[in-house]
C-alpha positions as MATLAB code, in Angstrom:
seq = 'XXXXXXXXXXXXXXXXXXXXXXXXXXXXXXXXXXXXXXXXXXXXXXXXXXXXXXXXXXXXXXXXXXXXXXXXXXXXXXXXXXXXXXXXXXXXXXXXXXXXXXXXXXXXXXXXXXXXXXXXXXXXXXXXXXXXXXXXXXXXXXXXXXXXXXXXXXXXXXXXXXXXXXXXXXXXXXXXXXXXXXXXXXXXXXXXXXXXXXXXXXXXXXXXXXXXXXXXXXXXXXXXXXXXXXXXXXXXXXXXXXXXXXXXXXXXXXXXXXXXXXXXXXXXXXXXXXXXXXXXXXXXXXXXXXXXXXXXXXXXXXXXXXXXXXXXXXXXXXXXXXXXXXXXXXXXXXXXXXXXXXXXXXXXXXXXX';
ca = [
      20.357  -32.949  -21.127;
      19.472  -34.840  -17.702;
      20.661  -38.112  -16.313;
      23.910  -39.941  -15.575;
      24.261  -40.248  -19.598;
      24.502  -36.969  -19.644;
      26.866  -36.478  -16.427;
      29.065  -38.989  -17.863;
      30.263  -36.659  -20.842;
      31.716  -34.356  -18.910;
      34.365  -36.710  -17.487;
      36.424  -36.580  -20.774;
      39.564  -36.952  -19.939;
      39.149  -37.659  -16.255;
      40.518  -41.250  -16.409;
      43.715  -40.195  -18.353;
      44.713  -37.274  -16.088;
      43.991  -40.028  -12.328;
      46.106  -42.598  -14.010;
      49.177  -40.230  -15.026;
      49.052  -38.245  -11.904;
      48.684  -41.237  -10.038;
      51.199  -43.172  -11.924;
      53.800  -40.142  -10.838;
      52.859  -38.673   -7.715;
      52.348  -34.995   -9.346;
      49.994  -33.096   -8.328;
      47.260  -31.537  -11.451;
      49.063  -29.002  -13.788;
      47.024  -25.572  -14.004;
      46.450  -26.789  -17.036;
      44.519  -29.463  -15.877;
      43.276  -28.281  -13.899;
      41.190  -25.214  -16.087;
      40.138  -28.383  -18.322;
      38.490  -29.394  -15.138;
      36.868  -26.447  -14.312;
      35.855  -25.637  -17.486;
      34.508  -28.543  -17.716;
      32.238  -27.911  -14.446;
      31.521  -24.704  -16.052;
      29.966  -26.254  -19.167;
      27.580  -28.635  -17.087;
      26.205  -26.032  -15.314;
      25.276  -24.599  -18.169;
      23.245  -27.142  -19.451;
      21.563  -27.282  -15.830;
      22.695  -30.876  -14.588;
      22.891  -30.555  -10.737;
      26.521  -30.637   -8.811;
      25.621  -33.681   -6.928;
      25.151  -36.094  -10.348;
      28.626  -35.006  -11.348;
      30.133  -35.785   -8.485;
      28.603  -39.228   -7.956;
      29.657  -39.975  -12.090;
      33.239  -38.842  -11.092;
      33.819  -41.570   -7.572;
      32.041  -43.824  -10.088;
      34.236  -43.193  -12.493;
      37.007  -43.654   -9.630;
      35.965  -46.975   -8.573;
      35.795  -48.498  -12.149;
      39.304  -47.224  -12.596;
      40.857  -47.736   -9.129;
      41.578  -51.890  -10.201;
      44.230  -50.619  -12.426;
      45.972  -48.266   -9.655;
      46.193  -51.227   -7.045;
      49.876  -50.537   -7.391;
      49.245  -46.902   -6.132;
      49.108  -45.791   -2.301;
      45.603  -45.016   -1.685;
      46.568  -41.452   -0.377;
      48.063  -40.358   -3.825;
      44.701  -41.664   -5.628;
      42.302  -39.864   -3.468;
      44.903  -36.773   -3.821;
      44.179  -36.649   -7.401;
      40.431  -37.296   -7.083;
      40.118  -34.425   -4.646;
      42.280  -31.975   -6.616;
      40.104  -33.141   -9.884;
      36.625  -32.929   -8.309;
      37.476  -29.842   -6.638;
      38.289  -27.878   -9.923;
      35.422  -29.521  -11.390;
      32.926  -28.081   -8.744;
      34.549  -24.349   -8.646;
      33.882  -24.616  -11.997;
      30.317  -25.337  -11.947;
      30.017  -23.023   -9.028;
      31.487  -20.132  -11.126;
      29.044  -20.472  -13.830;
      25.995  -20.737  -10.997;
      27.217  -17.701   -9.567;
      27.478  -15.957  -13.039;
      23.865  -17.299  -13.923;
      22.292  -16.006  -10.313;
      24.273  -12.914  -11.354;
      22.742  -12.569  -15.050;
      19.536  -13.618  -13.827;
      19.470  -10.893  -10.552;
      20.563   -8.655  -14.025;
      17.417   -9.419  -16.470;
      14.793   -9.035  -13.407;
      16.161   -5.775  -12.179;
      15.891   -4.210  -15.711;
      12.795   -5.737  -15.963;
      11.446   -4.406  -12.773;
      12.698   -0.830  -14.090;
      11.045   -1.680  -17.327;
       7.674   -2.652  -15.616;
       7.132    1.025  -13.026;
       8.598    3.228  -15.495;
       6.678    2.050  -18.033;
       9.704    1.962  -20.233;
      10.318   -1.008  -23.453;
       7.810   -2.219  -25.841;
       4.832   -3.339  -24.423;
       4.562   -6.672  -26.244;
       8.459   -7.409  -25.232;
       7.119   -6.464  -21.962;
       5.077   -8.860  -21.319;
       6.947  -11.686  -23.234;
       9.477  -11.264  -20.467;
       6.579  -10.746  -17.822;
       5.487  -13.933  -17.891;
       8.893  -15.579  -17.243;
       8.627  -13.573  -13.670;
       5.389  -14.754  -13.284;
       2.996  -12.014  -14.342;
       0.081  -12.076  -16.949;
       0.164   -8.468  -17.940;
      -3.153   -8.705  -19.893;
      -4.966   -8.954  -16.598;
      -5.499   -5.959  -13.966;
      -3.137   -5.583  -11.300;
      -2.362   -3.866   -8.236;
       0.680   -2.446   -6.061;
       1.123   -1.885   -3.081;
       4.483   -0.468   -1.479;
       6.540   -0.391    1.851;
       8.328    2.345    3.540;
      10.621    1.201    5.856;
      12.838    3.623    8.799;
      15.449    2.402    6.511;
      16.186    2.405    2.791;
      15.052   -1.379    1.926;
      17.274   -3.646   -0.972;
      16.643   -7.410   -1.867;
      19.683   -8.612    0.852;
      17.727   -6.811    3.970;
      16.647   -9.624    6.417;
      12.749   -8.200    6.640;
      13.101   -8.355    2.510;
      13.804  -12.111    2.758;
      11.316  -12.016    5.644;
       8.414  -11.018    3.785;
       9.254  -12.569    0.707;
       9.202  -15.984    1.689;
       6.073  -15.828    3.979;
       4.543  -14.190    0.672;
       5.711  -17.320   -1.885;
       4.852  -19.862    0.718;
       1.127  -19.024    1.194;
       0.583  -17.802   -2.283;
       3.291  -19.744   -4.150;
       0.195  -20.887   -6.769;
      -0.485  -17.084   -7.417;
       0.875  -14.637   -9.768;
       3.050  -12.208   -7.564;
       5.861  -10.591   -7.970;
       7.812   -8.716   -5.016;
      11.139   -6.724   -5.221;
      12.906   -3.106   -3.924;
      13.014    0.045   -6.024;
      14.524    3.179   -4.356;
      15.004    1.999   -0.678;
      11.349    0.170   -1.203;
       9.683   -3.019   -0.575;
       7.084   -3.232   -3.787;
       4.555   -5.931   -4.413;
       2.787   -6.790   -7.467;
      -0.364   -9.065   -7.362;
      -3.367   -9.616   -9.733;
      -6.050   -6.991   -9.141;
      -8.711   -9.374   -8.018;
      -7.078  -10.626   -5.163;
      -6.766   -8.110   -2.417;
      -5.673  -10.730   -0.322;
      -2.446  -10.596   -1.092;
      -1.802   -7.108   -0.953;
      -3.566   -7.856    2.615;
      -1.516  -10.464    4.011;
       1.861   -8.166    2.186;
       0.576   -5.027    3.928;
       0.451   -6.894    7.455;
       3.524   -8.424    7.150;
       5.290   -5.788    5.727;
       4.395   -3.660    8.429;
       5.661   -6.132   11.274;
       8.936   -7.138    9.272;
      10.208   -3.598    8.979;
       9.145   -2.132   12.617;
       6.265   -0.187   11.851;
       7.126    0.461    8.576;
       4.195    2.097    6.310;
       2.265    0.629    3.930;
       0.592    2.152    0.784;
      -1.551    0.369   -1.995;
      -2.559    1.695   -4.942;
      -5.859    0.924   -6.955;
      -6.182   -1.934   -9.714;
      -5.444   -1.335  -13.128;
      -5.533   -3.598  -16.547;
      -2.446   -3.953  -18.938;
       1.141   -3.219  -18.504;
       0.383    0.605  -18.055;
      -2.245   -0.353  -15.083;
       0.926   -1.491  -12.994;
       3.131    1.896  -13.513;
      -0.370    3.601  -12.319;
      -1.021    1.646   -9.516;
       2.817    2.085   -8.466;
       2.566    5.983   -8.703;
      -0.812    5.778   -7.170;
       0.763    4.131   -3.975;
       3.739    6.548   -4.411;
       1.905    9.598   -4.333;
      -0.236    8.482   -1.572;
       2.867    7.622    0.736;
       3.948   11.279    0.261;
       0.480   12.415    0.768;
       0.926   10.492    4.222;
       3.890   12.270    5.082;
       2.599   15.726    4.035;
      -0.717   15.208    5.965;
       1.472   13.275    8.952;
      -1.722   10.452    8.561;
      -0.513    7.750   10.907;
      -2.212    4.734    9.617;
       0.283    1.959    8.594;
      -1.858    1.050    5.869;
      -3.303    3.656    3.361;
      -5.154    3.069    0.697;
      -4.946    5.476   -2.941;
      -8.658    4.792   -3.103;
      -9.369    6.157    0.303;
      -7.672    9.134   -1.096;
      -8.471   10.346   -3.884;
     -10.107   13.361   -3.055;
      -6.535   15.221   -1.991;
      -5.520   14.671   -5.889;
      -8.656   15.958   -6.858;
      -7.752   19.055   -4.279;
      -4.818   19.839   -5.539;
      -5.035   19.491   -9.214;
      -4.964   23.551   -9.329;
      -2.499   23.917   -7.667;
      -2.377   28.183   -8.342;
      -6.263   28.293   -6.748;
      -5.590   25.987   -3.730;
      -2.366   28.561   -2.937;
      -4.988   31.096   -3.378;
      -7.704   29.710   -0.976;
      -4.868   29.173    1.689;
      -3.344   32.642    0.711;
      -6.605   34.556    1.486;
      -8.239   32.098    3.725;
      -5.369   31.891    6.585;
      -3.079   34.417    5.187;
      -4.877   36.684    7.967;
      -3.104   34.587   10.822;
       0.166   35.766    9.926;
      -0.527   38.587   12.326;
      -1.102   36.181   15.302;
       1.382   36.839   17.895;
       4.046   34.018   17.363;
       2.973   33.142   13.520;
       0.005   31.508   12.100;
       1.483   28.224   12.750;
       0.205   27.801   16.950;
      -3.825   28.606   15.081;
      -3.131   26.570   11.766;
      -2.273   23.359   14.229;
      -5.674   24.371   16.317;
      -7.754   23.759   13.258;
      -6.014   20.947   11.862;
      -6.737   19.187   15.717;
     -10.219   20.634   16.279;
     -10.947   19.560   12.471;
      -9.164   15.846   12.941;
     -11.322   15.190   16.148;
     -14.942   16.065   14.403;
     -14.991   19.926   15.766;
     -14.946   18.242   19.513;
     -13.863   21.169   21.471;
     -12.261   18.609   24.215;
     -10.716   16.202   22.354;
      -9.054   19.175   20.416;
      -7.720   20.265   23.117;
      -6.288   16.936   24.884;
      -4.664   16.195   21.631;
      -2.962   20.053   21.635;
      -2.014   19.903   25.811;
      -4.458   22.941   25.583;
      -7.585   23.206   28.810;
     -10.936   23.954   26.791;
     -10.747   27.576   27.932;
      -7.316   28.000   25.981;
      -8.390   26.424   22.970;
     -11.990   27.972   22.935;
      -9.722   31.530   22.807;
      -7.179   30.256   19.933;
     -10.859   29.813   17.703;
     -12.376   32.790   18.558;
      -8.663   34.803   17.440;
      -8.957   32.874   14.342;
     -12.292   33.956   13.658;
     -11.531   37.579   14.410;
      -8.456   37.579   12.349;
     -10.308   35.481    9.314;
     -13.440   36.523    9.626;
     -14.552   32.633    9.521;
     -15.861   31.104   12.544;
     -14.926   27.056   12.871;
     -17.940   26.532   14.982;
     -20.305   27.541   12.347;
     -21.026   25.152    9.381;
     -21.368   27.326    6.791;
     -17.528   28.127    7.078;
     -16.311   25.004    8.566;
     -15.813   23.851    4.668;
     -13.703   26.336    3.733;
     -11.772   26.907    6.533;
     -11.137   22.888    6.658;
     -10.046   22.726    3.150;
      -7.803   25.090    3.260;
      -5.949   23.959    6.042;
      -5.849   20.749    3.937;
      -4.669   23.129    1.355;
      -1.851   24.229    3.894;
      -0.451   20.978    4.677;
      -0.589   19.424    1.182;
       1.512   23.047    0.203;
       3.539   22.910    3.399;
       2.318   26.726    4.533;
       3.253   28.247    6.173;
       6.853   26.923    6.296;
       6.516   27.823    2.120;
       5.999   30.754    0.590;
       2.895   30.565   -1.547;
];
């Protein structure tokens, strides 16, 4: 129902309890009071708007107010307040409850949706009421903030409304799971995850950004969500220091560590050797990672390390005579490189292999 028809029946009783009260200077019994706001409660229910029921109730007021000319002013307006009052606690109790339900259904749906959880068809019934068409391919790309992230943090807000107000004709969908800021956006339209990723970033102080690749149907999301998952820990692991990563960009540290047992074995017998290094393997396993990150550049190796060339030219050559692979020579630059990838994606030598 819509309209001041409709307003209009939830006055029952309104011109009854103004002429008593009126009529005896009372004030509203609690009983009258609940009938008010139950009243309110029951409008909002059916979705007419606050300020229609208000307007029908002073209209009310005015078409009754020639029979109260007896009756100081004061004492009618008394009542009217105390009446409209109830009326709109009522109606804000049952918004409240609704906001409340609704926050409800989309958090179990967002649940639903990454963990792949429900039946699919059910899945997207209730998918397309939050503005996703799960038969198409989508995306999803997440936000790791210096702080655990929820739906009331200002960069949240932030981000989300920038996000709705350029692309309010688009099918997105953004929310927080486990301290993070997640968007959701057809597959087709990096653009959003884009303009997200940007913003995201800024909004949260550097936060980082991962985005995993597109996938079709409702299980396409929960892969793209682990995909961006697994490559922020892959960031941390690797300490990468873009604010935007990419799963795609990626992919071949999966493919590394698949086996895990034969990558602990190429570390193991690859660097295993520098564990006789006076103070650890750790100084040598940093060398490589630097001299390997800066394209075998003995210079810039050494800038990034605080090292003079002469120091770090010495740290390669112990590493070749405990390994018996030199980093200078191509043929066992590969191996050497991947297994300090190895190393870092296993966290040696800080772990035991």
């Amino acid at each position: 129902m819509n309209g001041p028809e409709a307003a209009e029946d939830y006055l029952t009783g309104y011109d009854q309890i103004l002429a008593e009260v009126c009529a005896t200077g009372r004030r509203l019994t609690r009983a009258e009071l609940e009938s008010r706001r139950l009243l309110g409660e029951r409008a909002a229910e059916t979705g007419i708007g606050l300020r229609a029921l208000v307007r029908q109730h002073l209209a009310a007021t005015r078409s009754i107010w020639p029979t109260l000319r007896s009756v100081d002013a004061d004492r009618v307006l008394a009542a009217v307040e105390q009446s409209i009052d109830a009326f709109s606690e009522g109606h804000e109790r049952a918004q409240k409850l609704a906001v409340r339900r609704e926050e409800a259904a989309r958090r179990e749906f967002i649940d639903d949706l990454l963990y792949g959880r429900s039946d699919l068809g059910r899945l997207a019934e209730r998918a397309v009421r939050f503005g996703l068409l799960l038969t198409r391919a989508h995306a999803v790309a997440v936000c790791q903030g210096d702080a655990p992230l929820d739906d009331t943090d200002p960069a949240t807000r932030q981000v989300e409304n920038a996000v709705v107000a350029r692309f309010s004709e688009r099918r997105v969908l953004l929310a927080t799971k486990g301290g993070l800021l997640i968007c959701i956006a057809p597959g087709d339209q990096e653009e959003i995850l884009t303009f997200f990723a940007k913003l995201a970033h800024e909004a949260t102080g550097g936060g980082r950004v991962a985005v995993g690749r597109a996938h079709p149907g409702p299980g396409g999301i929960v892969h793209s969500y682990e995909e961006a998952l697994h490559t922020l820990d892959l960031a941390d692991r690797l300490a990468l220091d873009a604010p935007v990563l990419h799963a795609v960009d990626l992919l071949v540290y999966p493919v590394l560590t698949r086996d895990r047992q034969a990558m602990a074995d190429l570390v193991r017998n690859t660097l295993g050797p520098l564990e006789h290094a006076r103070g650890g393997p750790q100084p040598l396993v940093d060398t490589l990672t630097a001299y390997f990150d800066s394209g075998c550049v003995a210079a810039e190796s050494a800038r990034r390390l605080k090292l003079s060339v002469r120091a770090l030219t010495y740290r390669l050559e112990r590493i070749h005579t405990l390994t018996g692979t030199n980093p200078a020579d191509p043929m066992h630059r590969f191996t050497l490189q991947t297994a300090v990838i190895g190393a870092r994606l296993l966290g040696w030598p800080q772990t035991e292999l």
